[in-house]
XYZ file of N, CA, C and O in Angstrom:
484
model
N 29.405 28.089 22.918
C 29.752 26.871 22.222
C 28.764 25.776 22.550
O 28.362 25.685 23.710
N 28.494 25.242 21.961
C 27.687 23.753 21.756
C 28.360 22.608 21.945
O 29.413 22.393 21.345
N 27.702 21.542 23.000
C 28.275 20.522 23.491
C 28.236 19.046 22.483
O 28.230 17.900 22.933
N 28.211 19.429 21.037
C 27.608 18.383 19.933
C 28.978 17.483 20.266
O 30.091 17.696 20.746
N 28.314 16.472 19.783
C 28.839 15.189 19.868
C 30.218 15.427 18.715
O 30.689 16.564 18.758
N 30.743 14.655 17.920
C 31.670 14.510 16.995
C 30.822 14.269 15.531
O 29.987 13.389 15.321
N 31.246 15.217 14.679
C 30.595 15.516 13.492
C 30.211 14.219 12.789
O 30.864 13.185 12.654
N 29.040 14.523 12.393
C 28.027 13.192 11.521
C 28.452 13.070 10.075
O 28.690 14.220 9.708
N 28.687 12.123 8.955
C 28.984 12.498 7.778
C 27.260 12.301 7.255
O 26.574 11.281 7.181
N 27.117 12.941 7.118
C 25.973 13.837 5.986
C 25.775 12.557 5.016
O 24.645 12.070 5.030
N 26.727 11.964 4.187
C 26.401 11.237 3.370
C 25.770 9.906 3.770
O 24.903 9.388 3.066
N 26.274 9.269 5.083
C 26.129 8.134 5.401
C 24.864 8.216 5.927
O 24.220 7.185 6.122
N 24.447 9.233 6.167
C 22.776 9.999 7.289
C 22.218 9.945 5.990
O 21.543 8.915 6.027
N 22.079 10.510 4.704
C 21.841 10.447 3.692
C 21.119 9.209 3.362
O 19.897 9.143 3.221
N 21.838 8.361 3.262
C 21.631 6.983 2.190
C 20.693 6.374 3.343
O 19.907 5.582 2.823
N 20.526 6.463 4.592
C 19.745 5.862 5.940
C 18.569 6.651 5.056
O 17.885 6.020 4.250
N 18.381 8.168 5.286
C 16.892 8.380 4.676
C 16.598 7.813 3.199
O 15.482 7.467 2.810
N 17.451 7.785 2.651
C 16.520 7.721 1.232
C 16.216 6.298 1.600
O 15.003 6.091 1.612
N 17.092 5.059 1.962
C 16.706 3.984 2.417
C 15.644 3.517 2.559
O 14.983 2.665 1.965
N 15.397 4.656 4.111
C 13.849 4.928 4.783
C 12.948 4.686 3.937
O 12.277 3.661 3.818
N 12.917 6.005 3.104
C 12.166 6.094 2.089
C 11.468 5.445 1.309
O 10.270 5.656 1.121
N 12.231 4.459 0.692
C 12.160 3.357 -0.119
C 11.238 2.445 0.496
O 10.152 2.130 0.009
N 11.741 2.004 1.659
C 10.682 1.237 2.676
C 9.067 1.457 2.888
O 8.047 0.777 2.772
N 9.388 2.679 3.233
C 8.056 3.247 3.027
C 7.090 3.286 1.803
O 5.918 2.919 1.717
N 8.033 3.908 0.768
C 6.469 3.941 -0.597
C 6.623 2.367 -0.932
O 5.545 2.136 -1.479
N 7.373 1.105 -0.917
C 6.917 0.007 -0.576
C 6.023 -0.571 0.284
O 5.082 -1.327 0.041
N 6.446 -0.105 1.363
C 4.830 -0.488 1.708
C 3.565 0.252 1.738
O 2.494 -0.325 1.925
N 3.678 1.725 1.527
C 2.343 2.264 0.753
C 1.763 1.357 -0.175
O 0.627 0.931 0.032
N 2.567 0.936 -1.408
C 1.993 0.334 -2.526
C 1.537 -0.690 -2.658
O 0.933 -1.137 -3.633
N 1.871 -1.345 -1.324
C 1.414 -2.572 -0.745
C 0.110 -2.303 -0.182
O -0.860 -2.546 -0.901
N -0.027 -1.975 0.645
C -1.250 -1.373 1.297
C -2.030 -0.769 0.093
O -3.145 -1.286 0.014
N -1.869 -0.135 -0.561
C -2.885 0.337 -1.629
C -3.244 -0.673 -2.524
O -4.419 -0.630 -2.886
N -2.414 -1.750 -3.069
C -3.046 -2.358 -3.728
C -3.422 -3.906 -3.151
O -3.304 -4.795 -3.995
N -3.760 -4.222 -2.112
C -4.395 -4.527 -1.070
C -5.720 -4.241 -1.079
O -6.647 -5.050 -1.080
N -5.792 -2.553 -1.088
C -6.784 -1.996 -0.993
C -7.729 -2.236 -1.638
O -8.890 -2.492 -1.316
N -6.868 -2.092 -3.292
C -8.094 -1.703 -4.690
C -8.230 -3.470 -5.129
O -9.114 -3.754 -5.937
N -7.196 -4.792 -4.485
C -7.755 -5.495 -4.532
C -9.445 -6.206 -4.103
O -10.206 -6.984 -4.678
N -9.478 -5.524 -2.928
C -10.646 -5.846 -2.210
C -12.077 -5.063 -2.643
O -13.209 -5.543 -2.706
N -11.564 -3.508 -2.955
C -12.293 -2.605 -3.627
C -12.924 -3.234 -5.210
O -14.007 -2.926 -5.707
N -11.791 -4.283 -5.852
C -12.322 -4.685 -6.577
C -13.110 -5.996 -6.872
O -13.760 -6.251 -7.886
N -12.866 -6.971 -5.488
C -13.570 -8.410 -5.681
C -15.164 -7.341 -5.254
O -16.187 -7.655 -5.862
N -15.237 -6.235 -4.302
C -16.596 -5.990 -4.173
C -17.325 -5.335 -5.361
O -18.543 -5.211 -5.481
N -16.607 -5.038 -6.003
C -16.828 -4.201 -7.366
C -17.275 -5.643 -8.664
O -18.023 -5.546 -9.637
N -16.647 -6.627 -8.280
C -17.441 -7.539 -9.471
C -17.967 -8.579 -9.000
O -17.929 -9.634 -9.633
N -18.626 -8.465 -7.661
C -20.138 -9.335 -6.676
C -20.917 -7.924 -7.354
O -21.939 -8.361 -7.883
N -20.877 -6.983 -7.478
C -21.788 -6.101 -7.402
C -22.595 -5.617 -8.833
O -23.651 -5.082 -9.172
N -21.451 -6.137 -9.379
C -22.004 -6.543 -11.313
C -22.307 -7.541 -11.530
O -23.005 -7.720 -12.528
N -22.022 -8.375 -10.911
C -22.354 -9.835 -10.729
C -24.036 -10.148 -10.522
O -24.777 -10.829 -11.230
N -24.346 -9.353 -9.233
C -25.489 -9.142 -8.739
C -26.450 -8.022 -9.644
O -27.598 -7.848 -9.234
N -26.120 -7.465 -10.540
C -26.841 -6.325 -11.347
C -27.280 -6.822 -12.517
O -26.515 -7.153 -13.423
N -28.826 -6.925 -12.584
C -29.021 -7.859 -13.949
C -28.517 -6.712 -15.216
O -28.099 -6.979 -16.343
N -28.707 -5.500 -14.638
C -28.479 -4.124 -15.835
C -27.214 -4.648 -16.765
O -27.072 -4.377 -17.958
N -26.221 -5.553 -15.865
C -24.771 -5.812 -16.719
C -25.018 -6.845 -17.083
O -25.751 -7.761 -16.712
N -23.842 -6.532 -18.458
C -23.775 -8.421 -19.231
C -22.432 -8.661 -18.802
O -21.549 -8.151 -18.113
N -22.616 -9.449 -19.363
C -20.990 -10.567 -18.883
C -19.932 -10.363 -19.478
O -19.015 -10.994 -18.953
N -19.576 -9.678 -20.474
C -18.554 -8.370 -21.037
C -18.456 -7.398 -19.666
O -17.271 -7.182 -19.414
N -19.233 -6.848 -18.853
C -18.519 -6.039 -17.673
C -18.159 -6.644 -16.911
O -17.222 -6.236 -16.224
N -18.644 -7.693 -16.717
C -18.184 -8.829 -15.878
C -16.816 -9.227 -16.133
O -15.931 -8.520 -15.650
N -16.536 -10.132 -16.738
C -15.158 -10.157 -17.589
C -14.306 -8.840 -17.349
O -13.381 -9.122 -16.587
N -14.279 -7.465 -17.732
C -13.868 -6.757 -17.856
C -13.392 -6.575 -16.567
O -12.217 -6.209 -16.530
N -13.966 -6.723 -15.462
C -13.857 -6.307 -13.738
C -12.983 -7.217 -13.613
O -11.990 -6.821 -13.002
N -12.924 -8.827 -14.115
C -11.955 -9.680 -13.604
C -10.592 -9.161 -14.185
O -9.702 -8.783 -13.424
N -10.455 -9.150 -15.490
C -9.240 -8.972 -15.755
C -8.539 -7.619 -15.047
O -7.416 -7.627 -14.544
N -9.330 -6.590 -15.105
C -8.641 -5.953 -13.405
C -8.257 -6.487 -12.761
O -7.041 -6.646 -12.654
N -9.188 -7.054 -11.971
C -8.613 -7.861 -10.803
C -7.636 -8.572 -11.250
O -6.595 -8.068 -10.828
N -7.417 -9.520 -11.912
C -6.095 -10.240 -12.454
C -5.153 -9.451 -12.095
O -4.366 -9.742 -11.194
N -5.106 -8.029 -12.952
C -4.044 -7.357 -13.102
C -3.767 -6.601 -12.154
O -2.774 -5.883 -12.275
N -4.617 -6.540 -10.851
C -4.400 -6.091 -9.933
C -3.681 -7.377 -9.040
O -2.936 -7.099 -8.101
N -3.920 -8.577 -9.350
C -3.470 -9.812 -8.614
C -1.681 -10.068 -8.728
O -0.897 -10.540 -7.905
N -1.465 -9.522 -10.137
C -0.470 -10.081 -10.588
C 0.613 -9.057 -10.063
O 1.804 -9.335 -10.197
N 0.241 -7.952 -9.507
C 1.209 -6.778 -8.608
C 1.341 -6.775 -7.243
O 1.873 -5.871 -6.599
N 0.763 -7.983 -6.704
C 0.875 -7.644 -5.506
C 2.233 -8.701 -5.083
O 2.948 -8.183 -4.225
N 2.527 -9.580 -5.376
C 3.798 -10.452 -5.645
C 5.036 -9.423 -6.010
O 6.063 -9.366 -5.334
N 4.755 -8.520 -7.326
C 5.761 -7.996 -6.977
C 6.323 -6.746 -6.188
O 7.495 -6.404 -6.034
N 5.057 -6.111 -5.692
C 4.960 -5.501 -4.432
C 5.614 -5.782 -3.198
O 6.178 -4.935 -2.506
N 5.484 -7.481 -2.841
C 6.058 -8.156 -2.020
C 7.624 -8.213 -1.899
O 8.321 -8.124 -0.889
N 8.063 -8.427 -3.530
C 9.434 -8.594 -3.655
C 10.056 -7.130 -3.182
O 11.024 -6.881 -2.464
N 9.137 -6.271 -3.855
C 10.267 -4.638 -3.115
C 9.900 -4.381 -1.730
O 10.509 -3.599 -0.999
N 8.906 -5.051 -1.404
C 8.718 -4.144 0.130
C 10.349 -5.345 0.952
O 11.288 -4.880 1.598
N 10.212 -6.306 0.726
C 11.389 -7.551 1.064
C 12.683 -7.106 0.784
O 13.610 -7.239 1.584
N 12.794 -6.562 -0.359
C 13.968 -5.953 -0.842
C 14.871 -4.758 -0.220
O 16.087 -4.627 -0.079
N 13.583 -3.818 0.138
C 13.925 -2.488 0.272
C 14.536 -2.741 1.832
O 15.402 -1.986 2.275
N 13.895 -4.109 2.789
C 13.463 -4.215 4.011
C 14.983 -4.769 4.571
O 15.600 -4.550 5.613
N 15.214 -5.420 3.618
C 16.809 -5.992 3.891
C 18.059 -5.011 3.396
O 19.239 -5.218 3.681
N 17.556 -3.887 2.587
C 18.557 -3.065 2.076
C 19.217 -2.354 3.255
O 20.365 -2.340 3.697
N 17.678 -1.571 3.719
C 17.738 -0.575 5.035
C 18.232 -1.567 6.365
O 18.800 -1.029 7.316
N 17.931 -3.295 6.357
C 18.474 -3.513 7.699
C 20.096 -3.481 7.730
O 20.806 -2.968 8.595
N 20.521 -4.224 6.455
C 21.875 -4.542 6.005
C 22.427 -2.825 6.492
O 23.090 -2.550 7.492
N 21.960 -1.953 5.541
C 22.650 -0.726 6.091
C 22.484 -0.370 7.472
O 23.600 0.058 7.766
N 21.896 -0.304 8.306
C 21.442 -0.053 9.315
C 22.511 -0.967 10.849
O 22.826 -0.566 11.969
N 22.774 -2.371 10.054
C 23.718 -2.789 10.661
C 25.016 -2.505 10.611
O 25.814 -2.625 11.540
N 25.316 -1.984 9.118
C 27.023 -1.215 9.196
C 26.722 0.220 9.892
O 27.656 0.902 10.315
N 25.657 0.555 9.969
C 26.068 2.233 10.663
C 25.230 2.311 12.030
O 24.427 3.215 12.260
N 25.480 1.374 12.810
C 25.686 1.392 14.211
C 25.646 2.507 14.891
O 24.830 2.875 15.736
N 27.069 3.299 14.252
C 27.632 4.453 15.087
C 27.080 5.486 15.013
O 27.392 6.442 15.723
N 25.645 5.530 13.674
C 24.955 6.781 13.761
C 23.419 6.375 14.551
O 22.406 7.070 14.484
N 23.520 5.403 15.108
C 22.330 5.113 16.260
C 21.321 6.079 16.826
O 20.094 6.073 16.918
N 22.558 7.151 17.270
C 21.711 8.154 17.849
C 21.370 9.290 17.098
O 21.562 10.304 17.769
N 20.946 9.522 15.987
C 20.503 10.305 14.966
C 19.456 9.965 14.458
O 19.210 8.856 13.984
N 18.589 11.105 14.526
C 17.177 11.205 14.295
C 16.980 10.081 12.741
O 15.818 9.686 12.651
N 17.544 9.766 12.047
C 17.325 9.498 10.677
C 17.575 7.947 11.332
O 16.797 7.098 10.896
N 18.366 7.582 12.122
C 18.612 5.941 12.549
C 17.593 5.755 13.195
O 16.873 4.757 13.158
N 17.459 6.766 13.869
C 15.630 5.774 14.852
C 14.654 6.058 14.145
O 13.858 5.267 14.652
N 13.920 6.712 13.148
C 13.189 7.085 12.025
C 13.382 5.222 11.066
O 12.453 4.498 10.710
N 14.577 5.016 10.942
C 14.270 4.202 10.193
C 14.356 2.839 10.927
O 13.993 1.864 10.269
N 14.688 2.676 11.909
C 14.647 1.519 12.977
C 13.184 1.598 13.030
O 12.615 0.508 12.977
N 12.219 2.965 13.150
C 10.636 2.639 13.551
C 9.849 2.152 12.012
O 8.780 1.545 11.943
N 10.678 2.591 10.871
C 9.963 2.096 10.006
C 9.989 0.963 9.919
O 8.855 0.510 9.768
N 10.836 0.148 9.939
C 10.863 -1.108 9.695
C 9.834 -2.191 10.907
O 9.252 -3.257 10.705
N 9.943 -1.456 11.989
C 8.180 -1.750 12.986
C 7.424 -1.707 12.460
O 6.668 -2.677 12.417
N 7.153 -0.501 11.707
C 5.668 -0.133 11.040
C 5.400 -0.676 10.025
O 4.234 -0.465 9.690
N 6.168 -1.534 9.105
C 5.838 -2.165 8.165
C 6.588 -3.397 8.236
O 7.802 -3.592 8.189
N 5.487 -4.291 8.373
C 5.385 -5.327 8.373
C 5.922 -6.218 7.122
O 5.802 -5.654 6.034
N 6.448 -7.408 7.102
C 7.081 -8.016 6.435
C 6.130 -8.682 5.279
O 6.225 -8.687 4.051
N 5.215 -9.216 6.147
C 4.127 -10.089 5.127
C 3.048 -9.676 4.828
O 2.353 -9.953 5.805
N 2.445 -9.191 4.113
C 0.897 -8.448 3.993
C -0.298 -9.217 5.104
O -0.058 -10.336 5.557
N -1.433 -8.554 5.420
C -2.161 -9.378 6.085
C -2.621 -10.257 5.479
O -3.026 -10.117 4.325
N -2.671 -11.748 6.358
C -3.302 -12.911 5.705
C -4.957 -12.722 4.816
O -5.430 -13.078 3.737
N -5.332 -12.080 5.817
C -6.802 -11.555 5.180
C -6.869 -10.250 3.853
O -7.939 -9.748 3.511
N -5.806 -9.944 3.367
C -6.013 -9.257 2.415
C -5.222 -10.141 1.040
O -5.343 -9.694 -0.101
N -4.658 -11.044 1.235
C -3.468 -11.981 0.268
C -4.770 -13.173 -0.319
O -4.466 -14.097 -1.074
């Protein structure tokens, strides 16, 4: 026989990961478009600097960027969203503390940070 604790409900362990989850590809998408922001201010200094381009590629690189500008706000709102979903839950289920899926998502919320870096915003 096995000395297990008193049975876990599955469902409530459940909704902690997908939670998790959520947290996470929020802030992936944060971080990525972070990324292709920066990928792209160097991407139109670099047409900028190329007499080969006219100012139609030029143009063309900004409105990327725009449209890469205009996602990162709401990037912000789900990574914020998701961040208070998982704490809110996390505070009613206390009692599953000691389960791999409660400290999994107690470390995510370490690992991702609330505010993007100042130097990438």
């Amino acid at each position: 026989m096995s000395a297990a604790g008193p049975p876990v409900d599955q469902a409530r362990v459940r909704q902690i990961k997908i939670k998790t989850g959520i947290l996470k590809r929020a802030g992936a998408d944060q971080k990525v478009n972070l990324k292709e922001k920066a990928n792209q201010e160097k991407r139109i200094e670099t047409y900028k600097a190329d007499p080969s381009r006219d100012e139609y590629d030029v143009k063309k690189q900004v409105e990327v960027l725009d449209e890469i500008l205009m996602m990162i706000p709401l990037d912000q709102e789900k990574l914020l969203a998701a961040r208070k979903d998982l704490e809110t839950l996390l505070d009613t289920e206390k009692d599953l503390a000691e389960t791999a899926e409660f400290k999994a998502a107690v470390q995510m919320l370490a690992d991702v940070p609330e505010e993007p870096p100042a130097a990438a915003v």
